[in-house]
Amino acid sequence: MSTPPLKIIIVGGGAGGLGLATQLGHKLGKKGQAEITLIDKNRTHIWKPLLHEVATGSLDADLDGVVYSAHAVRHGYQFQLGELNHVDLKAQCITLAPIMNANGEALLPSRQLSYDKLVIAVGSVSNDFGTPGVQEHCYFLDSHQQANRFHNALLDSFTRVHQSDELGALKIAIVGGGATGVELSAELYHVTEQLKMYGLSKMTADKLSISLIEAGPRILPALPERIAASAARELTALGVNIRENTRINQATAQGFITADDELIDAHLMLWAAGVKAPEFIKQIEGLDLNRANQILVKGTLQSTQDDNVYVIGDCCACQQADGSFVPPRAQSAHQMAQCVEHNMLAEIKQLPLQDYVYVDHGSLVNLSRYSTVGSLMGNLTKNSMFVEGKIARFMYISLYRMHQKAIHGIPKTLALWMAEKMMRVVRPRMKLH
């Protein structure tokens, strides 16, 4: 009597989850040794570090996204559209919420799926720290739907300024001086310079006023000071008003109110200050969590309470040898996926599991077409190998190509690169709808 195939469920199709599903599909799914199911609440995948480009229209999520169902067929796993709302660790099953259409009608009822191995890779969401008014008045960049929502509001604002002689500058306030806030600030200036090519000649860069608000003493607090200083110089030269040591107490329809009771006036407000794991994780009984809702794991990336549950990516709380936790970055999600892939294959072969060790390859911040700054080989050089300009830009683009290679393989990645080159001839440089 043959052994039934192992049931592996991966919840979350981000950088780590999609890469893991792809590799396990090749090594187990296509050989009939396992049934791999990837679950995501979206039908398409966009690399999260590029969401700021979706928000400004530099990237079209409808054209550049990876369609999970089509990708699954080619790579040996199954895809189910759904959103996790419960995990029963004892029964080893998960429950997916009902799927509703745009009119609020049920397309699919709540469903239960059993598993032998569960991988939670649901990523993170913005942390508003309970600040009043943020949910009501601010935009976020946690998903491509949210990025598209901001993009539509941005286009409306561009149109109002262009077609009105009475309106002054378009004021945009961004809370959070991390990579998202910094890169979005630069990208906004870049797309504004492109508008004259598409008939919006009155909406010029000098009519754009951006305030980048950071509660700490400097922007990019997680990166070396030299990178932060270089990025600050570039942004200031563009015209960004960097507000450091500025805490926000409230968001209103008129703008942000600081701890000093100052109003930072804004037409568009975006919140990018800190991340946390999604709230529903608190409802999973039997898992250990930290204050950011992240799931605590052992060195093998198995949860501290259940060896059949692995956790990767931003929702994973993995403590390093020095007591710090692995930072929520795309590179750590990719590395975690590789570790879980190794450990699942080792479990099947009844071999010892390996502990995950985070390797910091450095950090890069892309300031649109103006500049790129960063450090390479963080662990090896203690972030001392500073790069900027064309070399840094090349390295930044290479990160995305490495992500494409992990989910598509080398031949298709090369084909995609060539197709992008050719499409630039016929496609507009920015999305205007």
Coordinates of C-alpha atoms in Angstrom, one line a residue:
M1 CA 0.0 0.0 0.0
S2 CA 1.5 3.3 -1.1
T3 CA 2.0 6.2 1.3
P4 CA -0.3 9.1 0.7
P5 CA 1.5 12.3 -0.4
L6 CA 2.4 14.8 2.2
K7 CA 0.0 17.7 2.5
I8 CA 1.9 21.0 2.6
I9 CA 0.0 24.3 2.9
I10 CA 1.7 27.6 2.5
V11 CA -0.4 30.6 3.5
G12 CA 0.9 33.8 1.9
G13 CA 2.3 34.3 -1.6
G14 CA 4.9 37.0 -0.8
A15 CA 8.6 36.8 -1.5
G16 CA 9.2 33.9 0.8
G17 CA 5.9 32.0 0.3
L18 CA 5.9 32.0 -3.5
G19 CA 9.5 31.1 -3.7
L20 CA 9.0 28.2 -1.3
A21 CA 5.9 26.9 -3.2
T22 CA 7.9 27.1 -6.4
Q23 CA 10.9 25.1 -5.1
L24 CA 8.8 22.5 -3.3
G25 CA 6.6 22.1 -6.3
H26 CA 9.7 21.3 -8.4
K27 CA 11.2 18.9 -5.9
L28 CA 8.1 17.2 -4.4
G29 CA 4.9 18.3 -6.2
K30 CA 5.9 17.2 -9.7
K31 CA 7.2 13.9 -8.4
G32 CA 3.9 13.2 -6.6
Q33 CA 5.6 13.1 -3.2
A34 CA 3.6 16.0 -1.8
E35 CA 0.5 18.1 -2.5
I36 CA 1.6 21.7 -2.1
T37 CA -1.1 24.3 -1.8
L38 CA -0.4 28.0 -1.8
I39 CA -3.1 30.2 -0.4
D40 CA -3.3 34.0 -0.9
K41 CA -6.1 36.5 -0.7
N42 CA -4.9 38.1 -4.0
R43 CA -4.8 36.5 -7.4
T44 CA -1.5 38.1 -8.4
H45 CA 1.9 38.6 -6.8
I46 CA 3.9 41.9 -6.8
W47 CA 7.3 42.1 -5.1
K48 CA 6.5 44.2 -2.0
P49 CA 9.6 46.5 -2.3
L50 CA 8.1 47.7 -5.6
L51 CA 4.8 48.8 -4.2
H52 CA 5.9 52.4 -4.1
E53 CA 6.3 52.3 -7.8
V54 CA 2.8 50.9 -8.2
A55 CA 1.6 53.7 -6.0
T56 CA 3.1 56.4 -8.3
G57 CA 2.2 54.6 -11.6
S58 CA 5.8 53.8 -12.5
L59 CA 4.8 50.1 -12.4
D60 CA 1.5 48.6 -13.6
A61 CA 0.5 45.8 -11.3
D62 CA -1.9 44.4 -13.9
L63 CA 0.9 43.9 -16.4
D64 CA 3.9 43.2 -14.2
G65 CA 2.3 40.9 -11.6
V66 CA 2.6 37.1 -11.3
V67 CA -0.7 35.3 -11.7
Y68 CA -0.7 32.6 -9.0
S69 CA -3.0 30.1 -10.7
A70 CA -1.0 30.2 -14.0
H71 CA 2.3 30.0 -12.2
A72 CA 1.1 27.0 -10.1
V73 CA 0.3 24.9 -13.2
R74 CA 3.9 25.4 -14.5
H75 CA 5.6 24.8 -11.2
G76 CA 4.0 21.8 -9.6
Y77 CA 1.8 23.3 -6.8
Q78 CA -1.9 24.2 -6.4
F79 CA -3.3 27.7 -5.7
Q80 CA -6.4 28.6 -3.8
L81 CA -7.7 32.1 -3.4
G82 CA -8.6 32.7 0.2
E83 CA -7.9 34.5 3.4
L84 CA -6.9 32.6 6.6
N85 CA -9.0 33.3 9.6
H86 CA -8.4 30.2 11.9
V87 CA -5.9 27.5 12.6
D88 CA -6.6 24.4 14.6
L89 CA -3.2 23.1 15.6
K90 CA -4.6 19.9 17.3
A91 CA -6.7 18.9 14.3
Q92 CA -4.1 20.1 11.8
C93 CA -6.5 22.1 9.7
I94 CA -7.0 25.7 8.7
T95 CA -10.2 27.6 8.0
L96 CA -10.5 30.1 5.1
A97 CA -12.9 33.0 5.2
P98 CA -15.8 33.1 2.7
I99 CA -14.9 34.8 -0.6
M100 CA -17.2 37.7 -1.5
N101 CA -17.5 39.5 -4.8
A102 CA -17.5 43.3 -5.3
N103 CA -21.3 43.4 -4.6
G104 CA -20.9 41.6 -1.2
E105 CA -22.3 38.3 -2.6
A106 CA -20.7 35.0 -1.5
L107 CA -18.7 33.3 -4.2
L108 CA -17.4 30.5 -1.9
P109 CA -18.4 29.6 1.7
S110 CA -15.9 29.2 4.5
R111 CA -13.7 26.2 3.8
Q112 CA -11.5 23.9 5.9
L113 CA -8.2 22.3 4.6
S114 CA -6.2 19.7 6.4
Y115 CA -2.4 19.7 6.5
D116 CA 0.6 17.7 7.5
K117 CA 2.9 20.7 7.4
L118 CA 1.8 24.3 7.6
V119 CA 3.9 27.3 6.6
I120 CA 2.7 30.7 7.7
A121 CA 4.1 33.4 5.5
V122 CA 1.4 36.1 5.7
G123 CA 3.9 39.0 5.8
S124 CA 3.2 42.3 7.7
V125 CA 0.9 45.3 7.7
S126 CA 1.5 48.9 8.7
N127 CA 1.5 49.6 12.4
D128 CA -0.4 52.8 13.2
F129 CA 0.4 52.3 16.9
G130 CA -3.2 53.2 17.7
T131 CA -2.8 56.8 16.5
P132 CA -6.2 58.5 16.2
G133 CA -7.4 59.2 12.7
V134 CA -4.8 57.2 10.8
Q135 CA -7.2 54.5 9.6
E136 CA -9.7 57.0 8.5
H137 CA -7.5 59.6 6.7
C138 CA -4.3 57.8 5.6
Y139 CA -3.3 55.6 2.7
F140 CA -1.1 52.6 3.2
L141 CA 1.2 50.5 1.0
D142 CA 0.7 47.0 2.4
S143 CA -0.7 45.5 -0.8
H144 CA -1.1 46.3 -4.5
Q145 CA -4.8 47.1 -4.0
Q146 CA -3.7 49.8 -1.4
A147 CA -1.0 51.0 -3.8
N148 CA -3.6 51.3 -6.6
R149 CA -5.9 53.2 -4.3
F150 CA -3.2 55.8 -3.6
H151 CA -2.3 55.9 -7.3
N152 CA -5.9 56.8 -8.2
A153 CA -6.0 59.5 -5.6
L154 CA -2.7 60.8 -6.8
L155 CA -4.0 61.0 -10.4
D156 CA -7.0 62.9 -9.2
S157 CA -4.8 65.4 -7.4
F158 CA -2.6 65.8 -10.4
T159 CA -5.6 66.5 -12.6
R160 CA -7.1 69.1 -10.1
V161 CA -3.8 71.0 -10.0
H162 CA -3.4 70.9 -13.7
Q163 CA -6.9 72.1 -14.5
S164 CA -7.3 74.7 -11.8
D165 CA -5.6 78.1 -11.8
E166 CA -6.5 78.7 -8.2
L167 CA -5.0 75.6 -6.5
G168 CA -1.5 76.0 -5.2
A169 CA 1.0 73.2 -4.5
L170 CA 0.0 69.6 -4.0
K171 CA 0.9 68.8 -0.5
I172 CA 1.7 65.2 0.4
A173 CA 2.8 64.1 3.9
I174 CA 4.4 60.7 4.5
V175 CA 4.9 59.4 8.0
G176 CA 7.8 57.0 8.3
G177 CA 11.4 57.7 7.2
G178 CA 12.2 54.1 6.4
A179 CA 12.9 52.7 2.9
T180 CA 9.2 52.9 1.8
G181 CA 8.8 56.6 2.8
V182 CA 12.2 57.6 1.3
E183 CA 11.8 55.7 -2.0
L184 CA 8.2 56.9 -2.4
S185 CA 9.3 60.6 -1.9
A186 CA 11.8 60.4 -4.7
E187 CA 9.5 58.4 -7.0
L188 CA 6.8 61.1 -6.6
Y189 CA 9.2 63.7 -7.9
H190 CA 10.2 61.5 -10.8
V191 CA 6.6 60.8 -12.0
T192 CA 5.7 64.5 -11.7
E193 CA 8.5 65.4 -14.1
Q194 CA 7.0 62.9 -16.5
L195 CA 3.5 64.5 -16.5
K196 CA 4.3 67.1 -19.2
M197 CA 4.8 64.2 -21.7
Y198 CA 1.2 63.2 -21.1
G199 CA -0.6 66.6 -21.3
L200 CA -0.5 67.6 -17.6
S201 CA 2.1 70.3 -18.2
K202 CA 0.8 72.6 -15.4
M203 CA 1.4 70.0 -12.7
T204 CA 5.2 70.5 -12.5
A205 CA 7.7 69.5 -9.8
D206 CA 7.7 72.9 -8.3
K207 CA 4.0 72.5 -7.5
L208 CA 4.8 69.4 -5.4
S209 CA 5.4 69.8 -1.7
I210 CA 6.4 66.6 0.2
S211 CA 6.9 66.3 3.9
L212 CA 8.7 63.2 5.1
I213 CA 8.1 62.8 8.8
E214 CA 10.2 60.6 11.1
A215 CA 9.8 60.3 14.8
G216 CA 13.5 59.3 15.3
P217 CA 16.6 61.5 15.0
R218 CA 17.2 60.5 11.3
I219 CA 15.6 58.8 8.3
L220 CA 16.5 55.2 7.5
P221 CA 17.1 54.3 11.2
A222 CA 17.7 50.6 10.4
L223 CA 20.5 51.4 7.9
P224 CA 24.0 52.8 8.5
E225 CA 24.2 56.5 9.1
R226 CA 26.3 57.2 6.0
I227 CA 23.5 55.8 3.8
A228 CA 20.9 57.9 5.7
A229 CA 22.9 61.1 5.3
S230 CA 23.4 60.5 1.6
A231 CA 19.7 59.8 1.1
A232 CA 18.8 62.9 3.1
R233 CA 21.0 65.1 0.9
E234 CA 19.5 63.7 -2.3
L235 CA 15.9 64.2 -1.0
T236 CA 16.6 67.7 0.2
A237 CA 18.0 68.6 -3.2
L238 CA 14.8 67.4 -4.8
G239 CA 12.7 69.5 -2.5
V240 CA 11.5 67.1 0.1
N241 CA 11.0 68.7 3.6
I242 CA 12.5 66.1 6.0
R243 CA 11.0 66.4 9.4
E244 CA 13.0 64.4 11.9
N245 CA 12.3 64.1 15.7
T246 CA 8.7 64.7 14.8
R247 CA 6.0 62.6 16.5
I248 CA 2.5 62.4 15.2
N249 CA -0.4 62.4 17.7
Q250 CA -3.3 62.5 15.3
A251 CA -4.4 62.4 11.7
T252 CA -7.2 64.7 10.6
A253 CA -8.9 65.6 7.2
Q254 CA -6.6 68.6 7.1
G255 CA -3.3 66.8 7.8
F256 CA -1.2 65.5 10.7
I257 CA -1.0 67.0 14.2
T258 CA 2.3 66.6 15.9
A259 CA 3.1 66.1 19.5
D260 CA 3.9 69.9 19.7
D261 CA 0.3 70.6 18.4
E262 CA 1.5 71.7 15.0
L263 CA -0.6 71.0 12.0
I264 CA 1.3 69.6 9.0
D265 CA -1.1 70.5 6.2
A266 CA -1.6 67.8 3.5
H267 CA -3.9 66.9 0.7
L268 CA -2.7 63.3 0.6
M269 CA -1.4 61.4 3.7
L270 CA 0.4 58.1 3.7
W271 CA 1.4 56.1 6.8
A272 CA 4.6 54.0 6.5
A273 CA 5.8 54.0 10.1
G274 CA 6.6 50.5 11.3
V275 CA 5.1 47.1 10.6
K276 CA 3.5 44.3 12.6
A277 CA 2.1 40.9 11.7
P278 CA -1.6 40.8 10.8
E279 CA -4.1 41.0 13.7
F280 CA -5.8 37.6 13.0
I281 CA -2.6 35.9 14.2
K282 CA -3.6 36.7 17.7
Q283 CA -6.6 34.4 17.3
I284 CA -4.4 31.3 16.6
E285 CA -4.4 29.4 19.9
G286 CA -1.3 27.6 20.9
L287 CA 1.4 29.9 19.3
D288 CA 3.8 32.2 21.1
L289 CA 3.8 35.8 19.9
N290 CA 5.8 38.9 20.5
R291 CA 4.4 42.5 20.9
A292 CA 4.3 42.9 17.1
N293 CA 2.1 39.8 16.6
Q294 CA 5.1 37.9 15.1
I295 CA 5.2 34.2 15.8
L296 CA 8.1 33.0 17.9
V297 CA 10.1 30.2 16.3
K298 CA 13.0 27.9 17.0
G299 CA 16.2 28.0 15.1
T300 CA 14.8 25.6 12.5
L301 CA 12.0 28.1 11.9
Q302 CA 9.4 25.7 13.4
S303 CA 7.1 27.4 15.8
T304 CA 8.1 27.1 19.5
Q305 CA 4.9 25.2 20.2
D306 CA 4.3 23.0 17.1
D307 CA 6.9 21.3 14.9
N308 CA 4.4 20.9 12.1
V309 CA 4.1 24.7 11.7
Y310 CA 6.9 26.7 10.1
V311 CA 6.9 30.5 9.9
I312 CA 8.8 32.7 7.4
G313 CA 9.0 36.3 6.4
D314 CA 7.8 39.4 8.2
C315 CA 5.5 37.5 10.5
C316 CA 8.4 35.4 11.9
A317 CA 10.1 36.3 15.2
C318 CA 13.5 34.5 14.8
Q319 CA 16.0 35.4 17.5
Q320 CA 19.7 35.6 16.5
A321 CA 22.7 34.7 18.5
D322 CA 23.2 38.3 19.7
G323 CA 19.7 38.5 21.0
S324 CA 18.3 40.6 18.2
F325 CA 15.6 39.5 15.9
V326 CA 15.9 38.9 12.2
P327 CA 14.8 42.2 10.4
P328 CA 11.7 42.1 8.2
R329 CA 13.3 42.3 4.8
A330 CA 12.8 40.6 1.5
Q331 CA 16.3 39.1 1.6
S332 CA 15.5 37.4 5.0
A333 CA 12.2 36.1 3.6
H334 CA 14.1 34.5 0.7
Q335 CA 16.7 33.0 3.0
M336 CA 14.0 31.6 5.4
A337 CA 12.2 30.0 2.4
Q338 CA 15.4 28.2 1.5
C339 CA 15.9 27.0 5.0
V340 CA 12.4 25.6 5.3
E341 CA 12.7 24.0 1.9
H342 CA 15.9 22.2 3.2
N343 CA 14.3 21.2 6.5
M344 CA 11.1 19.8 4.9
L345 CA 13.2 17.7 2.5
A346 CA 15.3 16.6 5.5
E347 CA 12.2 15.6 7.4
I348 CA 11.1 13.4 4.6
K349 CA 14.5 11.7 4.4
Q350 CA 14.6 11.5 8.3
L351 CA 17.8 13.6 8.4
P352 CA 18.7 16.3 10.9
L353 CA 17.3 19.8 10.5
Q354 CA 19.4 22.9 10.2
D355 CA 19.1 26.1 12.0
Y356 CA 18.4 29.3 10.1
V357 CA 21.3 31.9 10.1
Y358 CA 20.5 35.3 8.7
V359 CA 23.1 36.5 6.3
D360 CA 23.0 40.3 5.8
H361 CA 24.0 41.0 2.2
G362 CA 23.6 44.7 2.8
S363 CA 20.9 47.3 2.1
L364 CA 20.1 49.4 -0.9
V365 CA 17.7 52.4 -1.1
N366 CA 16.5 53.4 -4.6
L367 CA 15.8 57.1 -5.0
S368 CA 14.0 56.6 -8.3
R369 CA 16.1 57.7 -11.3
Y370 CA 18.0 60.2 -9.3
S371 CA 20.3 58.0 -7.3
T372 CA 20.7 54.7 -5.4
V373 CA 22.7 54.4 -2.2
G374 CA 23.5 51.5 0.1
S375 CA 26.0 49.1 1.6
L376 CA 26.9 45.6 0.5
M377 CA 27.8 42.4 2.4
G378 CA 26.6 43.8 5.7
N379 CA 27.7 40.9 7.9
L380 CA 31.2 40.7 6.3
T381 CA 32.0 44.4 6.2
K382 CA 29.9 45.7 9.1
N383 CA 28.1 47.8 6.6
S384 CA 31.3 49.6 5.7
M385 CA 31.2 48.9 1.9
F386 CA 29.3 52.0 0.8
V387 CA 28.0 52.2 -2.8
E388 CA 26.0 54.7 -4.7
G389 CA 25.2 55.9 -8.2
K390 CA 25.2 53.5 -11.2
I391 CA 26.8 50.6 -9.3
A392 CA 24.2 50.8 -6.5
R393 CA 21.4 51.1 -9.1
F394 CA 22.7 48.0 -10.9
M395 CA 22.8 46.1 -7.6
Y396 CA 19.3 47.2 -6.7
I397 CA 17.9 46.0 -10.0
S398 CA 19.8 42.7 -9.5
L399 CA 17.8 42.1 -6.3
Y400 CA 14.6 42.0 -8.3
R401 CA 16.1 39.8 -10.9
M402 CA 17.2 37.4 -8.2
H403 CA 13.6 37.3 -6.9
Q404 CA 12.4 36.6 -10.5
K405 CA 14.9 33.8 -10.8
A406 CA 13.7 32.2 -7.6
I407 CA 10.1 32.1 -8.9
H408 CA 10.5 31.7 -12.6
G409 CA 13.9 30.2 -13.2
I410 CA 16.8 31.6 -15.3
P411 CA 15.3 31.2 -18.9
K412 CA 12.0 33.0 -18.1
T413 CA 13.8 35.7 -16.1
L414 CA 16.0 36.4 -19.1
A415 CA 12.9 36.4 -21.4
L416 CA 11.1 38.8 -19.0
W417 CA 14.0 41.1 -19.0
M418 CA 14.1 41.2 -22.8
A419 CA 10.3 41.7 -23.0
E420 CA 10.5 44.7 -20.6
K421 CA 13.2 46.3 -22.8
M422 CA 11.0 45.9 -25.9
M423 CA 7.8 47.0 -24.1
R424 CA 9.4 50.3 -23.0
V425 CA 9.2 51.4 -26.7
V426 CA 5.4 51.1 -26.9
R427 CA 4.2 51.4 -23.2
P428 CA 3.9 54.8 -21.5
R429 CA 6.5 55.4 -18.8
M430 CA 3.8 55.7 -16.2
K431 CA 0.3 54.4 -15.7
L432 CA -2.3 57.2 -16.2
H433 CA -5.6 55.3 -15.5

